[in-house]
């Protein structure tokens, strides 16, 4: 039978289970990526597993998130990470070398390989033809130790690209259009595979923009074929020998894919599916107004795309730039792992060369890597940006994770990033549009939301043609290669006092009488649960970081979520979080499970829980439950007492369990949607205990 690229790579790496969509599979991992904000915990947990040396083909530890260095915490983490990398046989990308996904794409990602990263934007590597998946640090630690990674055998969503992008329209507009069709919801357990004649028109870095922000769809990963463009990119990186062609078999059929949507609330999405997908059918609405929308695959004609923007607070809130034209813009930031490649920044430099940033706008630019920054500085483009008034930010995540450049209150900030969750910039009630570098630079010049296609006539700026260089400036001096085993053993691990051993999970009891600490709405992201920004520095100190769990819901003068949870914990009462749809959307940060666990949270009960977060909850022995009937969500309030009996059996094998709300005297049924291995992990009290017991 004709196979997709996804099926080819996964079946070639299968070590457990069967290639049946929906079932659990274990795959061998070739490469891992960690970054400093999740990596410290990942390596501390790896140490707890007693593994003397990583067993992967390539593992790379990056420092790119925590670079602000207020106080000793960040530098303590960097030194720990550098020393543990040396000890365990891991490549170490030093601070200053760039954003993990950009550097990994330039220097390590390979077609046909599997890669697991402790960062949700690891799928960037799909732009080069690898199956690159984001996961919690503990899962990545297990993979570094040679263990398989367990995931759902995916349904593959085909995205056919036709035609060629017009001038001033960018790869970012492709993924924003896809977000308007598939949205951030209902894609769990799927992978996206691009195909069609339009693929060949996109250079590898443009593909990386699409696969990077594919994370926002909630799919496990996205992938492009490996073709001439891939070969050209690898050759320009001095890695021509790492190229292997990769395409889906002739005659492969994608889909059908079915999504559950609300006939009225999701009317615009249903319209988009009808416009952009093949073989669409919509069922009659059920009693709740829900319909099943089925389609074959998505078709995007690149030649008809236009500049798009995604507005706060969700990446799938898509508008055309034309609709928004004229809105006053006060801040523009170009960078992040989505849009900070050499081509992106050369386009920006060419557009502002000889001009000045609009007086009402502050423009920040963060080149993605040392390679990009070095090339821009050597060819003069950096000088053009500086001369135009851009503020150059070091090659790191920086403003994307709320480290600096928080916008003023009430102003519009345009960013080429991938996330616009409320408050992520560090400013409450922020208003962010996620856009392409083309749209960003247009606004930086005019001071307002501007369709970049108008620049040619209005400002006499021709759309810059930026070709891929035949040779990138390759210099890996900031990547320390692994030491040979005999030298590695002698390395002393540097542990500053701010690095605290993370707690491990507890075996759940058969009966649980707990209290609802929080009754939260839909789309609670990991940024709500565990804020980053200025608090990132506590990542390697769980007791300290846990003080800020659900900080956005804390009110002045009132006990915080952490105070309330710890008070319950002292009384021996487990904490319960109740939430709506898409709970835990966003990042891979396992602190969003680890810190609540430390505070005594034992159950999360939601309408739906996102993939990476669900796995993190299980890994830290928090039971994830979903309402069998979503209407039961309204029969619980914060402060209610919930009783759950028969947990041993539920964790072992049951599909459902009864939860009793003793405060309201009502019972309801909840789904226990756990893969077989997850049941064992929970029964063992978390992945760390499970791994210790099972080797
Ligand atoms: C993010 O973009 O939210 C992060 C910061 O890169 C996270 C990882 C983290 O929280 O450290 C992610 O995307 O996984
Ligand atoms: Fe860094 Fe932002 Fe990319 Fe996350 S999304 S890895 S914070 S640049």
XYZ file of C-alpha atoms and ligand atoms in Angstrom:
717
model
C 0.000 0.000 0.000
C 1.195 3.508 -0.827
C 2.731 5.152 2.254
C 2.956 8.711 3.517
C 6.336 10.112 4.611
C 5.102 9.990 8.197
C 4.313 6.272 7.908
C 7.677 5.542 6.307
C 9.730 7.195 9.025
C 7.606 5.974 11.917
C 7.479 2.371 10.727
C 11.252 2.439 10.247
C 11.629 3.489 13.896
C 8.880 1.359 15.430
C 9.969 -0.588 18.517
C 6.603 -1.222 20.145
C 2.978 -1.398 19.030
C 1.385 -1.461 15.614
C 1.062 1.215 12.953
C -2.685 1.601 13.482
C -3.865 5.250 13.737
C -5.093 5.950 17.248
C -3.114 3.177 18.944
C -0.041 3.735 21.081
C 3.344 3.225 19.439
C 6.875 3.320 20.794
C 9.502 4.765 18.462
C 13.283 4.860 18.574
C 14.646 8.382 18.874
C 17.767 9.331 16.890
C 18.259 12.898 18.071
C 17.280 14.921 21.126
C 17.219 18.625 21.765
C 16.957 20.318 25.139
C 17.019 23.985 26.014
C 18.019 25.622 29.278
C 14.516 26.425 30.566
C 13.400 22.793 30.364
C 16.812 21.151 30.126
C 17.981 21.611 33.678
C 15.084 19.518 34.953
C 15.523 17.047 32.097
C 19.179 16.493 33.020
C 18.468 16.388 36.771
C 15.900 13.674 36.060
C 18.324 11.882 33.749
C 20.855 11.907 36.573
C 18.200 10.400 38.842
C 17.914 7.540 36.314
C 21.599 6.779 36.743
C 22.478 6.746 33.054
C 26.231 7.186 32.553
C 26.112 8.339 28.909
C 23.389 9.210 26.418
C 22.534 6.476 23.949
C 21.129 8.542 21.075
C 22.888 9.250 17.777
C 22.982 12.988 18.584
C 21.820 14.872 21.673
C 22.247 18.632 21.842
C 21.777 20.899 24.870
C 21.089 24.557 24.017
C 21.176 27.707 26.103
C 18.839 30.253 24.552
C 15.875 31.008 26.826
C 17.253 32.167 30.160
C 19.749 34.764 29.085
C 18.746 37.828 31.120
C 20.934 36.841 34.077
C 19.426 38.945 36.870
C 20.876 37.166 39.893
C 22.981 34.020 39.801
C 20.232 31.557 38.778
C 20.636 31.655 34.987
C 24.406 31.414 35.004
C 24.230 28.624 37.587
C 21.981 26.750 35.151
C 24.322 27.374 32.206
C 27.318 26.030 34.117
C 25.393 22.987 35.282
C 24.191 22.288 31.743
C 27.662 22.680 30.292
C 29.201 20.313 32.809
C 26.474 17.674 32.628
C 26.649 17.771 28.806
C 30.357 17.030 29.026
C 29.760 14.228 31.508
C 26.968 12.526 29.547
C 28.232 12.783 25.970
C 25.992 15.604 24.779
C 26.754 18.471 22.356
C 26.538 21.838 24.139
C 25.470 24.931 22.227
C 26.804 27.841 24.263
C 24.792 30.949 25.125
C 25.139 33.325 22.197
C 25.046 30.553 19.609
C 21.363 31.029 18.972
C 17.831 29.751 19.376
C 17.706 25.967 19.698
C 15.373 25.322 16.759
C 17.198 27.647 14.382
C 20.623 26.223 15.261
C 19.401 22.645 15.215
C 17.875 23.212 11.773
C 21.113 24.713 10.471
C 23.535 22.245 11.984
C 21.892 18.958 13.043
C 18.390 18.167 11.699
C 18.415 15.403 9.070
C 15.833 13.957 6.685
C 14.390 10.625 7.779
C 15.548 10.920 11.390
C 13.387 11.048 14.514
C 14.001 13.846 16.948
C 12.530 14.533 20.382
C 12.904 17.951 21.982
C 11.926 19.380 25.354
C 10.341 22.318 23.612
C 7.026 22.444 21.787
C 8.534 24.005 18.664
C 10.814 21.050 18.023
C 8.665 20.267 14.914
C 10.692 22.996 13.168
C 12.913 20.071 12.088
C 10.012 18.796 9.945
C 11.025 21.469 7.445
C 13.999 19.318 6.555
C 12.110 16.014 6.564
C 12.617 14.734 10.081
C 9.877 13.558 12.411
C 10.556 16.097 15.126
C 8.328 16.038 18.199
C 8.057 18.237 21.281
C 7.682 16.554 24.667
C 8.221 17.074 28.361
C 11.783 17.002 29.674
C 11.258 13.678 31.426
C 10.240 11.992 28.161
C 13.317 13.493 26.509
C 15.489 12.279 29.388
C 14.161 8.749 28.863
C 14.928 9.028 25.124
C 18.465 10.245 25.891
C 18.840 7.150 28.016
C 17.942 4.999 25.005
C 14.274 4.480 25.870
C 11.538 4.607 23.255
C 9.192 7.551 22.945
C 5.531 6.634 23.185
C 2.952 8.514 21.198
C -0.282 7.969 19.333
C 0.109 6.448 15.877
C -1.102 9.511 13.990
C -3.809 10.244 11.508
C -2.037 12.144 8.744
C -3.543 15.446 7.595
C -2.378 16.122 4.029
C -1.756 19.739 3.045
C -1.376 20.191 -0.695
C 0.426 23.332 -1.806
C -0.145 24.634 -5.310
C 1.370 27.567 -7.209
C 3.966 30.030 -5.908
C 3.852 32.780 -3.296
C 3.376 36.282 -4.757
C 5.841 39.056 -3.780
C 5.505 40.249 -0.153
C 3.528 37.128 0.804
C 5.452 34.723 2.994
C 5.647 31.244 4.484
C 4.154 32.727 7.661
C 0.985 33.461 5.695
C 0.752 29.772 4.716
C 0.749 28.585 8.310
C -1.582 31.383 9.430
C -4.013 30.340 6.691
C -3.720 26.718 7.837
C -4.475 27.828 11.410
C -7.661 29.489 10.164
C -8.724 26.155 8.647
C -7.645 23.604 11.237
C -7.600 25.953 14.294
C -5.734 25.177 17.506
C -8.366 22.639 18.601
C -9.284 19.090 17.698
C -6.040 18.036 16.000
C -4.554 15.976 18.828
C -3.156 12.679 17.567
C -2.576 14.008 14.030
C 0.525 14.873 12.033
C 0.554 17.267 9.089
C 2.288 16.276 5.852
C 2.845 18.815 3.075
C 2.837 17.759 -0.563
C 2.102 19.104 -4.044
C 3.918 21.134 -6.708
C 3.983 24.272 -4.524
C 6.354 22.553 -2.074
C 9.278 22.792 -4.507
C 8.958 26.609 -4.581
C 9.679 26.892 -0.859
C 13.274 26.944 0.408
C 14.002 24.884 3.524
C 13.904 27.841 5.996
C 10.440 28.841 4.698
C 9.289 25.275 5.295
C 10.690 25.488 8.824
C 8.425 28.489 9.503
C 5.408 26.324 8.578
C 6.434 23.297 10.628
C 7.514 25.458 13.580
C 4.154 27.110 13.945
C 2.401 23.835 13.176
C 2.847 23.370 16.941
C 0.023 25.866 17.372
C -2.350 23.497 15.550
C -1.929 21.049 18.425
C -0.715 18.325 16.032
C 2.130 16.051 17.096
C 4.328 17.382 14.308
C 4.404 18.528 10.676
C 6.708 17.390 7.889
C 7.818 18.351 4.376
C 9.343 16.020 1.773
C 13.131 16.042 1.432
C 13.847 17.199 -2.129
C 16.177 19.433 -4.138
C 15.496 22.406 -1.858
C 16.476 20.296 1.149
C 19.610 19.128 -0.604
C 20.508 22.693 -1.547
C 20.114 23.846 2.053
C 22.127 20.954 3.479
C 24.860 21.519 0.895
C 25.012 25.231 1.782
C 25.421 24.168 5.422
C 28.299 21.874 4.424
C 26.151 18.800 5.133
C 25.432 17.524 1.611
C 26.311 13.975 2.701
C 23.380 14.006 5.149
C 20.789 14.327 2.412
C 18.421 11.482 1.611
C 15.406 12.043 -0.631
C 12.056 11.481 1.005
C 8.618 11.599 -0.615
C 5.279 9.966 -0.128
C 4.550 7.022 -2.414
C 2.775 7.666 -5.685
C -1.008 7.409 -5.249
C -1.047 7.878 -1.495
C -4.425 9.031 -0.180
C -4.602 11.454 2.757
C -7.576 11.463 5.114
C -10.447 11.330 5.604
C -10.156 13.523 8.698
C -13.093 14.223 10.975
C -13.386 17.154 13.349
C -16.126 17.878 15.865
C -17.201 21.494 15.671
C -20.070 23.635 16.859
C -22.414 24.481 13.981
C -22.823 28.110 15.102
C -19.796 29.012 17.231
C -17.410 27.473 14.693
C -19.296 28.626 11.604
C -16.305 30.568 10.229
C -14.014 27.536 10.618
C -16.540 25.286 8.892
C -16.696 27.805 6.033
C -12.892 27.752 5.762
C -12.860 23.953 5.710
C -15.424 24.029 2.888
C -13.290 26.550 0.963
C -9.886 24.953 1.445
C -10.479 21.200 1.753
C -11.439 18.382 -0.572
C -14.447 16.057 -0.140
C -16.080 17.997 2.696
C -19.208 16.673 4.370
C -20.984 18.077 7.430
C -23.319 15.981 9.595
C -26.615 17.243 11.022
C -26.163 18.996 14.401
C -26.715 16.880 17.540
C -28.694 18.080 20.575
C -25.826 20.337 21.624
C -25.377 21.858 18.170
C -22.200 19.863 17.462
C -21.505 18.618 13.935
C -18.955 16.216 12.486
C -17.020 17.819 9.647
C -15.156 15.358 7.429
C -12.650 16.270 4.725
C -10.047 14.616 2.519
C -7.097 16.978 2.582
C -6.331 20.706 2.697
C -5.436 22.554 -0.528
C -3.714 25.938 -0.376
C -2.979 27.765 -3.617
C 0.058 29.854 -2.719
C -0.531 32.259 -5.602
C -3.861 33.386 -4.086
C -2.571 33.886 -0.523
C -2.381 37.358 0.987
C -0.667 38.792 4.086
C -2.373 37.602 7.264
C -2.144 38.376 10.976
C -3.065 36.431 14.080
C -4.463 38.526 16.929
C -4.334 38.024 20.721
C -5.152 35.894 22.557
C -4.973 32.852 20.270
C -2.827 31.992 17.244
C -5.908 30.862 15.282
C -7.584 34.260 15.487
C -6.708 35.099 11.874
C -7.469 38.300 9.982
C -6.187 39.701 6.691
C -3.742 42.581 6.992
C -5.986 44.517 4.588
C -8.789 44.292 7.197
C -6.491 45.696 9.869
C -4.745 48.301 7.728
C -4.361 51.684 9.377
C -4.301 50.443 12.994
C -1.578 52.316 14.901
C 1.447 50.150 15.742
C 3.873 51.122 18.526
C 6.185 48.144 18.598
C 7.553 45.701 16.027
C 9.754 42.747 16.925
C 11.359 40.451 14.399
C 12.875 37.184 15.521
C 12.013 33.953 17.404
C 12.380 30.378 16.204
C 9.609 31.016 13.648
C 11.107 33.857 11.636
C 14.722 34.687 12.273
C 16.521 32.882 9.468
C 19.136 34.469 7.226
C 16.587 34.975 4.426
C 14.008 36.527 6.789
C 16.463 39.031 8.178
C 18.078 39.849 4.837
C 14.618 40.751 3.538
C 14.053 43.013 6.542
C 17.473 44.647 6.116
C 16.914 45.247 2.396
C 13.510 46.820 3.036
C 14.762 49.312 5.636
C 18.139 50.046 4.091
C 18.567 53.816 3.792
C 15.295 54.522 5.650
C 14.407 55.251 9.276
C 12.116 53.338 11.592
C 8.879 55.334 12.006
C 9.211 57.761 14.939
C 6.235 56.219 16.796
C 7.598 52.670 16.579
C 10.282 50.781 18.480
C 11.788 48.058 16.326
C 13.603 45.116 17.914
C 15.412 42.474 15.877
C 16.721 39.187 17.305
C 18.685 37.175 14.717
C 18.069 33.446 15.161
C 21.627 32.276 15.439
C 25.272 33.235 15.549
C 25.473 32.058 11.951
C 22.742 34.477 10.871
C 24.148 37.349 12.932
C 27.685 36.795 11.686
C 26.548 36.750 8.062
C 24.476 39.909 8.506
C 27.384 41.679 10.139
C 29.897 40.595 7.490
C 27.731 41.529 4.506
C 26.677 44.922 5.900
C 22.975 44.115 6.454
C 23.375 44.500 10.218
C 24.766 47.984 9.673
C 21.734 48.828 7.518
C 19.398 47.716 10.321
C 21.284 49.639 12.999
C 21.494 52.747 10.821
C 17.719 52.610 10.309
C 17.206 52.653 14.091
C 16.570 48.986 14.887
C 17.444 47.791 18.377
C 19.464 44.631 17.941
C 18.737 41.883 20.471
C 21.127 38.992 21.074
C 20.448 35.669 19.348
C 18.017 34.167 21.856
C 14.316 33.751 22.612
C 14.249 37.117 24.419
C 10.949 38.975 23.900
C 9.205 35.824 22.630
C 9.238 34.423 26.147
C 8.606 37.751 27.836
C 12.246 38.498 28.598
C 12.416 42.168 27.747
C 10.548 44.395 25.283
C 7.228 44.138 27.151
C 5.005 46.609 25.291
C 3.393 49.661 26.897
C -0.217 49.371 28.059
C -2.876 49.645 25.402
C -0.565 49.640 22.381
C -0.391 47.283 19.448
C 2.739 45.130 19.170
C 3.532 43.277 15.938
C 5.738 40.231 16.282
C 6.991 37.610 13.863
C 6.643 35.006 16.624
C 4.334 32.015 17.018
C 2.361 32.698 20.191
C 0.207 35.580 21.392
C -1.305 34.117 24.560
C -2.577 36.810 26.926
C 0.208 38.351 29.000
C 3.037 36.361 27.379
C 4.817 39.611 26.515
C 5.045 40.468 30.219
C 2.301 43.127 29.914
C -1.192 42.370 31.205
C -3.954 42.852 28.611
C -1.370 43.039 25.823
C -2.428 43.212 22.200
C -0.188 41.324 19.800
C -0.474 40.437 16.134
C 1.692 37.619 14.844
C 2.792 38.441 11.307
C 5.417 37.716 8.657
C 8.713 39.665 8.550
C 7.304 41.393 5.432
C 4.235 42.691 7.285
C 6.332 43.528 10.353
C 8.794 45.668 8.462
C 6.007 47.453 6.577
C 4.512 48.577 9.914
C 7.941 49.530 11.268
C 8.292 51.943 8.365
C 4.766 53.386 8.281
C 3.796 53.266 11.992
C 0.586 51.450 11.197
C -0.694 48.090 10.085
C 0.217 48.093 6.401
C -0.238 45.560 3.656
C 3.392 45.035 2.583
C 2.253 44.682 -1.032
C 1.494 48.430 -1.006
C 5.133 49.271 -0.178
C 6.194 48.944 -3.787
C 3.930 51.770 -5.018
C 3.565 53.847 -1.850
C 7.200 53.758 -0.685
C 8.998 52.716 -3.830
C 10.357 49.578 -2.175
C 10.600 46.626 -4.538
C 10.043 43.273 -2.846
C 13.600 42.112 -2.025
C 14.593 38.851 -3.701
C 16.689 36.945 -1.201
C 18.221 33.780 -2.557
C 19.639 31.053 -0.399
C 23.403 31.546 -0.194
C 25.358 28.779 -1.887
C 27.433 28.567 1.293
C 26.333 29.640 4.774
C 29.003 30.902 7.151
C 29.615 27.600 8.922
C 31.550 27.879 12.159
C 30.666 25.546 15.019
C 33.119 27.059 17.473
C 30.265 27.687 19.935
C 29.124 24.075 19.889
C 31.155 21.906 22.222
C 31.201 18.317 20.956
C 30.824 15.375 23.366
C 33.962 14.236 25.172
C 35.241 10.670 24.735
C 33.893 8.380 27.520
C 37.180 8.163 29.472
C 37.479 11.949 29.698
C 33.757 12.420 30.291
C 33.788 10.283 33.431
C 36.246 12.642 35.099
C 34.139 15.781 34.547
C 32.903 17.383 37.735
C 29.298 18.525 37.624
C 28.835 22.158 38.659
C 25.798 22.630 40.912
C 24.970 26.117 42.103
C 22.825 26.475 45.206
C 19.825 27.520 43.105
C 19.662 24.120 41.444
C 17.327 21.985 43.515
C 16.608 18.311 42.913
C 13.047 18.029 41.537
C 10.515 16.057 43.616
C 9.209 12.760 42.261
C 5.600 11.604 42.043
C 3.570 9.493 44.470
C 1.644 6.287 43.867
C -2.052 7.306 43.734
C -4.323 5.930 46.477
C -7.422 3.886 45.610
C -9.776 6.456 47.065
C -9.394 10.195 46.824
C -11.332 12.934 48.602
C -10.066 16.207 47.250
C -10.987 19.869 46.915
C -11.376 21.885 43.720
C -8.703 24.575 43.867
C -9.619 26.200 40.580
C -12.519 26.086 38.139
C -10.976 27.507 34.986
C -12.330 28.368 31.551
C -11.440 27.046 28.055
C -7.985 27.374 26.478
C -5.931 27.561 29.658
C -2.371 27.589 28.298
C 0.800 26.508 30.043
C 1.616 30.235 30.218
C -1.434 30.618 32.509
C -0.419 27.618 34.606
C 3.299 28.340 34.905
C 4.274 31.828 33.756
C 7.685 32.288 32.165
C 9.154 35.770 31.482
C 10.900 37.162 34.537
C 10.045 34.007 36.534
C 11.899 31.682 34.162
C 14.907 31.890 36.399
C 13.239 29.624 38.952
C 12.950 26.700 36.538
C 15.589 24.663 38.370
C 14.063 25.344 41.787
C 10.601 23.782 41.935
C 9.660 24.931 45.492
C 10.413 28.524 44.526
C 8.814 28.387 41.063
C 5.692 26.656 42.426
C 4.809 29.858 44.315
C 3.717 31.298 40.964
C 1.424 28.505 39.724
C -1.677 30.185 38.186
C -0.238 33.558 39.122
C -2.515 35.260 36.579
C -5.538 34.302 38.690
C -4.060 35.541 41.972
C -5.578 38.726 43.365
C -3.857 41.328 45.527
C -4.420 40.767 49.236
C -5.905 37.282 48.677
C -4.129 33.965 49.315
C -2.431 32.772 46.137
C -3.211 29.481 44.389
C 0.020 28.120 45.884
C -0.926 29.258 49.435
C -4.309 27.576 49.148
C -2.865 24.404 47.652
C -0.141 24.104 50.293
C -2.679 24.672 53.077
C -4.704 21.747 51.706
C -1.578 19.655 51.309
C -0.708 20.209 54.962
C -4.151 18.891 55.895
C -3.528 15.847 53.672
C -6.270 16.880 51.202
C -5.408 16.399 47.508
C -5.956 19.384 45.204
C -8.055 19.162 42.027
C -8.048 21.463 38.996
C -11.193 21.669 36.888
C -10.964 23.258 33.442
C -12.692 23.640 30.084
C -11.534 22.782 26.577
C -7.885 22.560 25.377
C -6.401 22.618 28.878
C -2.594 22.862 28.847
C -2.293 24.180 25.312
C 1.019 25.722 24.275
C 4.444 24.867 25.540
C 6.032 21.602 26.590
C 7.082 22.953 29.984
C 6.659 20.100 32.410
C 6.737 22.564 35.290
C 3.045 23.067 34.466
C 2.606 19.540 35.880
C 5.630 19.277 38.171
C 4.890 22.420 40.212
C 1.172 21.675 40.702
C 2.229 18.152 41.763
C 4.610 19.664 44.306
C 1.672 21.717 45.608
C -0.398 18.560 46.129
C -2.550 18.589 42.979
C -3.491 14.984 42.164
C -6.259 15.271 39.538
C -6.952 17.486 36.536
C -10.511 17.220 35.285
C -11.212 19.052 32.023
C -13.344 19.024 28.903
C -10.191 18.236 26.889
C -6.462 18.173 27.667
C -3.736 18.885 25.093
C -1.260 16.163 24.089
C 2.059 17.246 25.598
C 0.481 18.485 28.798
C -1.562 15.292 29.242
C 1.677 13.292 28.970
C 3.404 15.592 31.459
C 0.561 15.150 33.963
C 0.875 11.370 33.724
C 4.667 11.558 33.982
C 4.255 13.360 37.306
C 1.458 11.083 38.562
C -1.393 13.563 38.224
C -4.518 11.781 36.976
C -5.934 13.435 33.818
C -9.705 12.938 33.512
C -12.136 14.348 30.964
C -15.882 14.869 31.363
C -17.934 12.198 29.557
C -20.614 14.880 29.260
C -19.025 18.349 28.956
C -22.171 19.848 30.547
C -21.024 18.401 33.901
C -18.311 21.058 33.920
C -21.022 23.480 35.073
C -21.928 21.282 38.037
C -18.689 22.049 39.870
C -17.410 25.196 41.557
C -14.091 26.058 43.144
C -14.079 24.865 46.762
C -16.319 21.828 46.082
C -15.353 18.471 47.546
C -14.989 15.663 44.987
C -14.760 11.997 45.914
C -13.351 9.407 43.540
C -13.451 5.746 44.544
C -11.867 2.776 42.746
C -8.838 4.549 41.346
C -6.665 1.424 41.338
C -8.988 -0.309 38.914
C -9.565 2.834 36.876
C -5.849 3.331 36.415
C -5.294 -0.308 35.620
C -7.959 -0.776 32.977
C -11.232 1.159 33.203
C -12.341 3.554 30.477
C -14.574 5.595 32.803
C -14.870 6.429 36.498
C -17.574 8.026 38.640
C -16.760 11.303 40.361
C -19.012 12.383 43.231
C -19.429 16.056 43.997
C -20.366 15.770 47.682
C -20.811 19.530 48.056
C -23.545 19.571 45.399
C -24.611 15.964 45.925
C -24.297 14.994 42.253
C -22.400 12.203 40.491
C -20.968 12.263 37.018
C -18.971 10.030 34.724
C -15.465 10.898 33.592
C -13.331 9.335 30.859
C -10.032 7.737 31.792
C -8.334 8.111 28.393
C -4.943 6.579 29.014
C -2.680 4.560 26.754
C -1.634 1.174 28.236
C 1.849 2.392 29.118
C 0.474 5.550 30.730
C -1.605 3.369 33.056
C 1.569 1.638 34.234
C 3.351 4.966 34.672
C 0.542 6.339 36.835
C 0.377 3.159 38.916
C 4.120 3.446 39.540
C 3.762 7.057 40.738
C 5.178 8.726 37.637
C 7.652 8.139 34.822
C 10.757 8.477 36.949
C 9.654 5.682 39.307
C 8.436 3.622 36.344
C 11.768 3.966 34.531
C 13.715 3.081 37.654
C 11.569 -0.034 38.094
C 11.669 -1.109 34.451
C 15.147 -0.059 33.413
C 7.630 28.581 24.674
O 7.718 28.980 23.525
O 6.611 28.705 25.381
C 8.833 27.871 25.286
C 9.358 28.741 26.357
O 9.825 27.710 24.308
C 8.356 26.514 25.806
C 9.364 25.780 26.573
C 9.514 26.269 27.977
O 8.522 26.609 28.629
O 10.639 26.294 28.439
C 7.846 25.566 24.720
O 7.388 26.022 23.700
O 7.813 24.359 24.936
Fe 12.118 30.415 22.183
Fe 9.894 31.644 21.490
Fe 10.762 29.642 20.062
Fe 9.762 29.171 22.498
S 8.659 29.966 20.746
S 11.658 28.309 21.615
S 10.459 31.015 23.575
S 11.796 31.598 20.344
